[in-house]
Amino acid sequence: MEHKVQHYSRFMIVLHWLTALCVGIAWLLSEGGPAVVRNPPTWHFMFGLAVLLLVVPRIGARLAGGAPPLDAGSPPLLQLAAKVGHGVLYLFLIAMPLTGWYAASALGIPVTVFGVALPALTDPVQPPPGFVAELHSTGGSVFLVIAGLHGLMALYHHFVLKDDTLRRMTL
Ligand code: HEM
Ligand code: HEM
């Protein structure tokens, strides 16, 4: 019988790569310190908020069965690592934009999307930057490391284990 790759749904695949792109751009456009207040990185906010916008239908699609079952042939420990790892990635995809939005509000910076101001999530705090802003900035570095390891794992599956993991996430 011909070998058949079990793919994620097309919708989830598109959302996965769009999300990775937005996270990468948000990260590249991130700034810290007093410069953020003086000259808010509006594109950092917008790409970050896009991540939040994309994760909502993605979780819906996942709950609706858009993800194939994990490769039953792979070692149980690797399957567990994938489950936990993916859960942590989803957590960051939700927590990063929300803490960023909250941090901007706490710093007294208006968050605008194409010139339209979004509501502040909290009142400005004194002195800046505040706990959530610190959490967000540190979280950004942690996220990069985790997402990087995740990408490396995908490449390890593809080139070393030579299984279908990466193909599952391609159209
Ligand atoms: C996946 C999405 C996001 C990632 C990966 C991310 C990443 C980062 C990183 C790494 C920093 C620290 C930069 C530095 O110190 O040089 C930062 C700072 C910041 N981000 Fe984000 N961010 C995201 C989403 C957002 C969103 C949606 C907002 C606001 C709506 C936001 C608002 C801010 C603010 C205000 C700071 C400055 C905090 C401070 O000065 O202490 N971020 N972000
Ligand atoms: C910021 C960057 C990234 C984020 C936030 C991210 C997030 C995720 C999440 C949450 C899942 C689990 C999907 C689910 O089961 O519902 C996933 C799966 C996957 N990701 Fe990523 N990803 C990123 C970058 C990458 C990169 C760079 C690669 C490849 C080099 C990659 C390859 C894969 C593959 C192959 C899967 C499917 C794994 C499986 O079949 O179980 N991802 N990603």
mmCIF file of C-alpha atoms and ligand atoms in Angstrom:
data_model
loop_
_atom_site.group_PDB
_atom_site.id
_atom_site.type_symbol
_atom_site.label_atom_id
_atom_site.label_comp_id
_atom_site.label_asym_id
_atom_site.label_seq_id
_atom_site.Cartn_x
_atom_site.Cartn_y
_atom_site.Cartn_z
ATOM 1 C CA MET A 1 0.000 0.000 0.000
ATOM 2 C CA GLU A 2 1.238 3.531 -0.774
ATOM 3 C CA HIS A 3 2.574 5.455 2.209
ATOM 4 C CA LYS A 4 0.174 8.262 3.145
ATOM 5 C CA VAL A 5 1.150 11.392 5.108
ATOM 6 C CA GLN A 6 -1.429 12.511 7.697
ATOM 7 C CA HIS A 7 -1.549 16.275 7.244
ATOM 8 C CA TYR A 8 -2.812 19.037 9.488
ATOM 9 C CA SER A 9 -5.853 20.702 7.871
ATOM 10 C CA ARG A 10 -4.935 23.312 5.223
ATOM 11 C CA PHE A 11 -6.454 25.971 7.445
ATOM 12 C CA MET A 12 -4.210 25.007 10.382
ATOM 13 C CA ILE A 13 -1.142 24.822 8.140
ATOM 14 C CA VAL A 14 -1.728 28.338 6.778
ATOM 15 C CA LEU A 15 -2.334 29.654 10.300
ATOM 16 C CA HIS A 16 0.833 27.933 11.604
ATOM 17 C CA TRP A 17 3.171 29.542 9.064
ATOM 18 C CA LEU A 18 1.436 32.939 9.139
ATOM 19 C CA THR A 19 1.742 32.894 12.934
ATOM 20 C CA ALA A 20 5.431 31.958 12.828
ATOM 21 C CA LEU A 21 5.988 34.853 10.407
ATOM 22 C CA CYS A 22 4.118 37.356 12.602
ATOM 23 C CA VAL A 23 5.957 36.214 15.754
ATOM 24 C CA GLY A 24 9.279 36.602 13.962
ATOM 25 C CA ILE A 25 8.451 40.079 12.679
ATOM 26 C CA ALA A 26 7.007 41.177 16.052
ATOM 27 C CA TRP A 27 10.203 39.985 17.681
ATOM 28 C CA LEU A 28 12.435 41.789 15.174
ATOM 29 C CA LEU A 29 10.471 45.027 15.634
ATOM 30 C CA SER A 30 10.412 44.856 19.438
ATOM 31 C CA GLU A 31 11.963 47.598 21.509
ATOM 32 C CA GLY A 32 12.482 48.155 25.193
ATOM 33 C CA GLY A 33 13.132 50.973 27.622
ATOM 34 C CA PRO A 34 12.300 54.675 27.386
ATOM 35 C CA ALA A 35 12.354 54.626 23.559
ATOM 36 C CA VAL A 36 9.092 52.659 23.587
ATOM 37 C CA VAL A 37 7.283 55.460 25.380
ATOM 38 C CA ARG A 38 8.836 58.224 23.272
ATOM 39 C CA ASN A 39 8.271 56.508 19.956
ATOM 40 C CA PRO A 40 5.913 53.503 20.308
ATOM 41 C CA PRO A 41 6.729 50.603 17.934
ATOM 42 C CA THR A 42 3.294 50.514 16.318
ATOM 43 C CA TRP A 43 4.223 47.690 13.936
ATOM 44 C CA HIS A 44 5.456 45.596 16.855
ATOM 45 C CA PHE A 45 2.010 46.033 18.393
ATOM 46 C CA MET A 46 0.191 45.214 15.148
ATOM 47 C CA PHE A 47 2.153 42.071 14.285
ATOM 48 C CA GLY A 48 1.874 40.980 17.916
ATOM 49 C CA LEU A 49 -1.875 41.515 17.913
ATOM 50 C CA ALA A 50 -2.113 39.591 14.631
ATOM 51 C CA VAL A 51 -0.670 36.616 16.539
ATOM 52 C CA LEU A 52 -3.557 36.864 19.009
ATOM 53 C CA LEU A 53 -6.052 37.189 16.162
ATOM 54 C CA LEU A 54 -4.650 34.081 14.446
ATOM 55 C CA VAL A 55 -4.499 31.871 17.528
ATOM 56 C CA VAL A 56 -8.251 32.080 18.209
ATOM 57 C CA PRO A 57 -9.515 30.347 15.019
ATOM 58 C CA ARG A 58 -6.499 28.061 15.214
ATOM 59 C CA ILE A 59 -7.493 26.709 18.614
ATOM 60 C CA GLY A 60 -11.053 26.373 17.309
ATOM 61 C CA ALA A 61 -9.819 24.405 14.289
ATOM 62 C CA ARG A 62 -7.714 22.206 16.534
ATOM 63 C CA LEU A 63 -10.635 21.437 18.824
ATOM 64 C CA ALA A 64 -12.685 20.671 15.711
ATOM 65 C CA GLY A 65 -10.150 18.000 14.712
ATOM 66 C CA GLY A 66 -7.773 19.962 12.448
ATOM 67 C CA ALA A 67 -4.691 18.226 13.879
ATOM 68 C CA PRO A 68 -3.791 14.652 12.934
ATOM 69 C CA PRO A 69 -2.981 12.220 15.770
ATOM 70 C CA LEU A 70 0.678 12.170 16.809
ATOM 71 C CA ASP A 71 2.823 9.652 14.942
ATOM 72 C CA ALA A 72 2.146 6.447 16.900
ATOM 73 C CA GLY A 73 5.473 5.068 15.699
ATOM 74 C CA SER A 74 7.558 7.680 17.488
ATOM 75 C CA PRO A 75 8.922 6.938 21.012
ATOM 76 C CA PRO A 76 6.397 7.686 23.833
ATOM 77 C CA LEU A 77 8.769 10.184 25.467
ATOM 78 C CA LEU A 78 9.068 12.142 22.212
ATOM 79 C CA GLN A 79 5.279 12.120 21.836
ATOM 80 C CA LEU A 80 4.901 13.473 25.364
ATOM 81 C CA ALA A 81 7.553 16.145 24.696
ATOM 82 C CA ALA A 82 5.683 17.177 21.539
ATOM 83 C CA LYS A 83 2.371 17.441 23.428
ATOM 84 C CA VAL A 84 3.822 19.484 26.282
ATOM 85 C CA GLY A 85 5.950 21.577 23.908
ATOM 86 C CA HIS A 86 3.001 22.423 21.668
ATOM 87 C CA GLY A 87 0.900 23.292 24.731
ATOM 88 C CA VAL A 88 3.605 25.687 25.927
ATOM 89 C CA LEU A 89 3.823 27.271 22.449
ATOM 90 C CA TYR A 90 0.055 27.871 22.444
ATOM 91 C CA LEU A 91 0.372 29.400 25.919
ATOM 92 C CA PHE A 92 2.979 31.868 24.653
ATOM 93 C CA LEU A 93 0.914 32.674 21.572
ATOM 94 C CA ILE A 94 -1.848 33.871 23.902
ATOM 95 C CA ALA A 95 0.240 35.287 26.760
ATOM 96 C CA MET A 96 2.732 37.320 24.695
ATOM 97 C CA PRO A 97 0.198 39.592 22.936
ATOM 98 C CA LEU A 98 -1.937 39.995 26.068
ATOM 99 C CA THR A 99 0.989 40.884 28.352
ATOM 100 C CA GLY A 100 2.300 43.217 25.612
ATOM 101 C CA TRP A 101 -1.027 45.001 25.332
ATOM 102 C CA TYR A 102 -1.251 45.223 29.121
ATOM 103 C CA ALA A 103 2.359 46.467 29.314
ATOM 104 C CA ALA A 104 1.680 49.187 26.744
ATOM 105 C CA SER A 105 -1.350 50.310 28.761
ATOM 106 C CA ALA A 106 0.675 50.263 31.972
ATOM 107 C CA LEU A 107 3.315 52.430 30.283
ATOM 108 C CA GLY A 108 0.575 54.837 29.177
ATOM 109 C CA ILE A 109 1.172 54.081 25.479
ATOM 110 C CA PRO A 110 -1.907 53.995 23.243
ATOM 111 C CA VAL A 111 -2.155 50.785 21.201
ATOM 112 C CA THR A 112 -3.331 51.645 17.710
ATOM 113 C CA VAL A 113 -4.174 49.412 14.764
ATOM 114 C CA PHE A 114 -3.966 51.340 11.478
ATOM 115 C CA GLY A 115 -4.595 54.528 13.465
ATOM 116 C CA VAL A 116 -7.570 53.181 15.428
ATOM 117 C CA ALA A 117 -6.923 53.214 19.183
ATOM 118 C CA LEU A 118 -7.754 50.046 21.122
ATOM 119 C CA PRO A 119 -8.976 50.301 24.720
ATOM 120 C CA ALA A 120 -6.306 50.322 27.461
ATOM 121 C CA LEU A 121 -6.193 47.120 29.517
ATOM 122 C CA THR A 122 -5.074 48.951 32.667
ATOM 123 C CA ASP A 123 -4.247 52.412 34.042
ATOM 124 C CA PRO A 124 -0.660 53.713 33.659
ATOM 125 C CA VAL A 125 1.632 52.663 36.521
ATOM 126 C CA GLN A 126 4.380 54.628 38.247
ATOM 127 C CA PRO A 127 7.259 54.036 38.012
ATOM 128 C CA PRO A 128 7.463 52.356 34.605
ATOM 129 C CA PRO A 129 7.967 49.764 33.213
ATOM 130 C CA GLY A 130 6.132 47.575 35.768
ATOM 131 C CA PHE A 131 6.047 43.870 36.406
ATOM 132 C CA VAL A 132 3.989 42.806 33.387
ATOM 133 C CA ALA A 133 6.230 44.763 31.006
ATOM 134 C CA GLU A 134 9.270 42.973 32.465
ATOM 135 C CA LEU A 135 7.443 39.664 32.177
ATOM 136 C CA HIS A 136 6.587 40.414 28.548
ATOM 137 C CA SER A 137 10.137 41.385 27.582
ATOM 138 C CA THR A 138 11.689 38.351 29.291
ATOM 139 C CA GLY A 139 8.896 36.178 27.900
ATOM 140 C CA GLY A 140 9.845 37.366 24.419
ATOM 141 C CA SER A 141 13.359 35.926 24.790
ATOM 142 C CA VAL A 142 12.096 32.701 26.332
ATOM 143 C CA PHE A 143 9.556 32.360 23.514
ATOM 144 C CA LEU A 144 12.267 32.776 20.904
ATOM 145 C CA VAL A 145 14.331 29.998 22.473
ATOM 146 C CA ILE A 146 11.356 27.625 22.761
ATOM 147 C CA ALA A 147 10.140 28.325 19.218
ATOM 148 C CA GLY A 148 13.722 27.915 17.967
ATOM 149 C CA LEU A 149 14.064 24.522 19.681
ATOM 150 C CA HIS A 150 10.678 23.581 18.255
ATOM 151 C CA GLY A 151 11.837 24.450 14.735
ATOM 152 C CA LEU A 152 15.065 22.511 15.290
ATOM 153 C CA MET A 153 13.059 19.497 16.468
ATOM 154 C CA ALA A 154 11.010 19.654 13.271
ATOM 155 C CA LEU A 155 14.236 19.657 11.241
ATOM 156 C CA TYR A 156 15.633 16.806 13.360
ATOM 157 C CA HIS A 157 12.517 14.740 12.572
ATOM 158 C CA HIS A 158 12.876 15.514 8.895
ATOM 159 C CA PHE A 159 16.589 15.087 8.328
ATOM 160 C CA VAL A 160 17.710 12.701 11.076
ATOM 161 C CA LEU A 161 14.687 10.561 11.977
ATOM 162 C CA LYS A 162 13.481 10.935 8.378
ATOM 163 C CA ASP A 163 9.812 10.738 9.363
ATOM 164 C CA ASP A 164 6.739 12.681 8.155
ATOM 165 C CA THR A 165 6.555 15.279 10.957
ATOM 166 C CA LEU A 166 7.545 18.290 8.828
ATOM 167 C CA ARG A 167 5.445 17.089 5.874
ATOM 168 C CA ARG A 168 2.384 17.032 8.161
ATOM 169 C CA MET A 169 2.716 20.813 8.438
ATOM 170 C CA THR A 170 3.195 21.490 4.708
ATOM 171 C CA LEU A 171 0.505 21.890 2.063
HETATM 172 C C1 HEM B 1 3.986 37.308 19.793
HETATM 173 C C2 HEM B 1 3.908 38.584 20.076
HETATM 174 C C3 HEM B 1 4.975 39.406 20.723
HETATM 175 C C4 HEM B 1 6.316 39.154 20.925
HETATM 176 C C5 HEM B 1 7.122 37.920 20.526
HETATM 177 C C6 HEM B 1 6.858 40.296 21.622
HETATM 178 C C7 HEM B 1 8.193 40.438 22.008
HETATM 179 C C8 HEM B 1 8.710 41.507 22.710
HETATM 180 C C9 HEM B 1 10.080 41.621 23.170
HETATM 181 C C10 HEM B 1 11.186 40.577 22.930
HETATM 182 C C11 HEM B 1 10.206 42.793 23.847
HETATM 183 C C12 HEM B 1 11.478 43.347 24.547
HETATM 184 C C13 HEM B 1 12.274 44.204 23.622
HETATM 185 C C14 HEM B 1 13.520 44.778 24.269
HETATM 186 O O1 HEM B 1 13.574 44.921 25.493
HETATM 187 O O2 HEM B 1 14.444 45.110 23.514
HETATM 188 C C15 HEM B 1 8.915 43.451 23.794
HETATM 189 C C16 HEM B 1 8.644 44.670 24.360
HETATM 190 C C17 HEM B 1 7.393 45.271 24.338
HETATM 191 N N1 HEM B 1 6.268 44.807 23.698
HETATM 192 FE FE1 HEM B 1 6.062 43.025 22.758
HETATM 193 N N2 HEM B 1 5.863 41.215 21.822
HETATM 194 C C18 HEM B 1 4.694 40.709 21.287
HETATM 195 C C19 HEM B 1 3.458 41.340 21.263
HETATM 196 C C20 HEM B 1 3.184 42.613 21.750
HETATM 197 C C21 HEM B 1 1.915 43.292 21.672
HETATM 198 C C22 HEM B 1 0.666 42.742 20.996
HETATM 199 C C23 HEM B 1 2.065 44.494 22.288
HETATM 200 C C24 HEM B 1 1.076 45.612 22.501
HETATM 201 C C25 HEM B 1 -0.128 45.662 22.009
HETATM 202 C C26 HEM B 1 3.444 44.574 22.760
HETATM 203 C C27 HEM B 1 3.970 45.642 23.464
HETATM 204 C C28 HEM B 1 5.258 45.717 23.928
HETATM 205 C C29 HEM B 1 5.751 46.818 24.753
HETATM 206 C C30 HEM B 1 4.950 48.018 25.254
HETATM 207 C C31 HEM B 1 7.092 46.525 25.018
HETATM 208 C C32 HEM B 1 8.079 47.357 25.866
HETATM 209 C C33 HEM B 1 8.125 46.854 27.278
HETATM 210 C C34 HEM B 1 9.170 47.587 28.116
HETATM 211 O O3 HEM B 1 9.739 48.572 27.671
HETATM 212 O O4 HEM B 1 9.407 47.151 29.209
HETATM 213 N N3 HEM B 1 4.092 43.408 22.409
HETATM 214 N N4 HEM B 1 8.033 42.644 23.104
HETATM 215 C C1 HEM B 2 7.323 31.292 16.223
HETATM 216 C C2 HEM B 2 7.464 30.184 15.579
HETATM 217 C C3 HEM B 2 6.568 28.964 15.739
HETATM 218 C C4 HEM B 2 5.501 28.748 16.545
HETATM 219 C C5 HEM B 2 4.883 29.695 17.577
HETATM 220 C C6 HEM B 2 5.024 27.388 16.282
HETATM 221 C C7 HEM B 2 3.951 26.779 16.939
HETATM 222 C C8 HEM B 2 3.506 25.495 16.719
HETATM 223 C C9 HEM B 2 2.436 24.845 17.436
HETATM 224 C C10 HEM B 2 1.640 25.474 18.577
HETATM 225 C C11 HEM B 2 2.287 23.593 16.918
HETATM 226 C C12 HEM B 2 1.289 22.546 17.357
HETATM 227 C C13 HEM B 2 0.106 22.551 16.432
HETATM 228 C C14 HEM B 2 -1.030 21.676 16.918
HETATM 229 O O1 HEM B 2 -0.825 20.477 17.110
HETATM 230 O O2 HEM B 2 -2.127 22.214 17.095
HETATM 231 C C15 HEM B 2 3.261 23.457 15.856
HETATM 232 C C16 HEM B 2 3.424 22.340 15.080
HETATM 233 C C17 HEM B 2 4.429 22.175 14.164
HETATM 234 N N1 HEM B 2 5.428 23.096 13.849
HETATM 235 FE FE1 HEM B 2 5.619 24.951 14.572
HETATM 236 N N2 HEM B 2 5.809 26.826 15.316
HETATM 237 C C18 HEM B 2 6.766 27.758 14.952
HETATM 238 C C19 HEM B 2 7.768 27.603 14.023
HETATM 239 C C20 HEM B 2 8.032 26.441 13.360
HETATM 240 C C21 HEM B 2 9.164 26.225 12.471
HETATM 241 C C22 HEM B 2 10.245 27.271 12.166
HETATM 242 C C23 HEM B 2 9.058 24.944 11.998
HETATM 243 C C24 HEM B 2 9.948 24.166 11.065
HETATM 244 C C25 HEM B 2 11.226 24.366 10.891
HETATM 245 C C26 HEM B 2 7.855 24.369 12.582
HETATM 246 C C27 HEM B 2 7.382 23.101 12.346
HETATM 247 C C28 HEM B 2 6.273 22.523 12.901
HETATM 248 C C29 HEM B 2 5.796 21.192 12.596
HETATM 249 C C30 HEM B 2 6.444 20.219 11.621
HETATM 250 C C31 HEM B 2 4.648 20.962 13.382
HETATM 251 C C32 HEM B 2 3.797 19.692 13.412
HETATM 252 C C33 HEM B 2 4.269 18.763 14.473
HETATM 253 C C34 HEM B 2 3.428 17.515 14.564
HETATM 254 O O3 HEM B 2 3.141 16.926 13.557
HETATM 255 O O4 HEM B 2 3.072 17.147 15.655
HETATM 256 N N3 HEM B 2 7.269 25.296 13.402
HETATM 257 N N4 HEM B 2 4.001 24.629 15.762
#
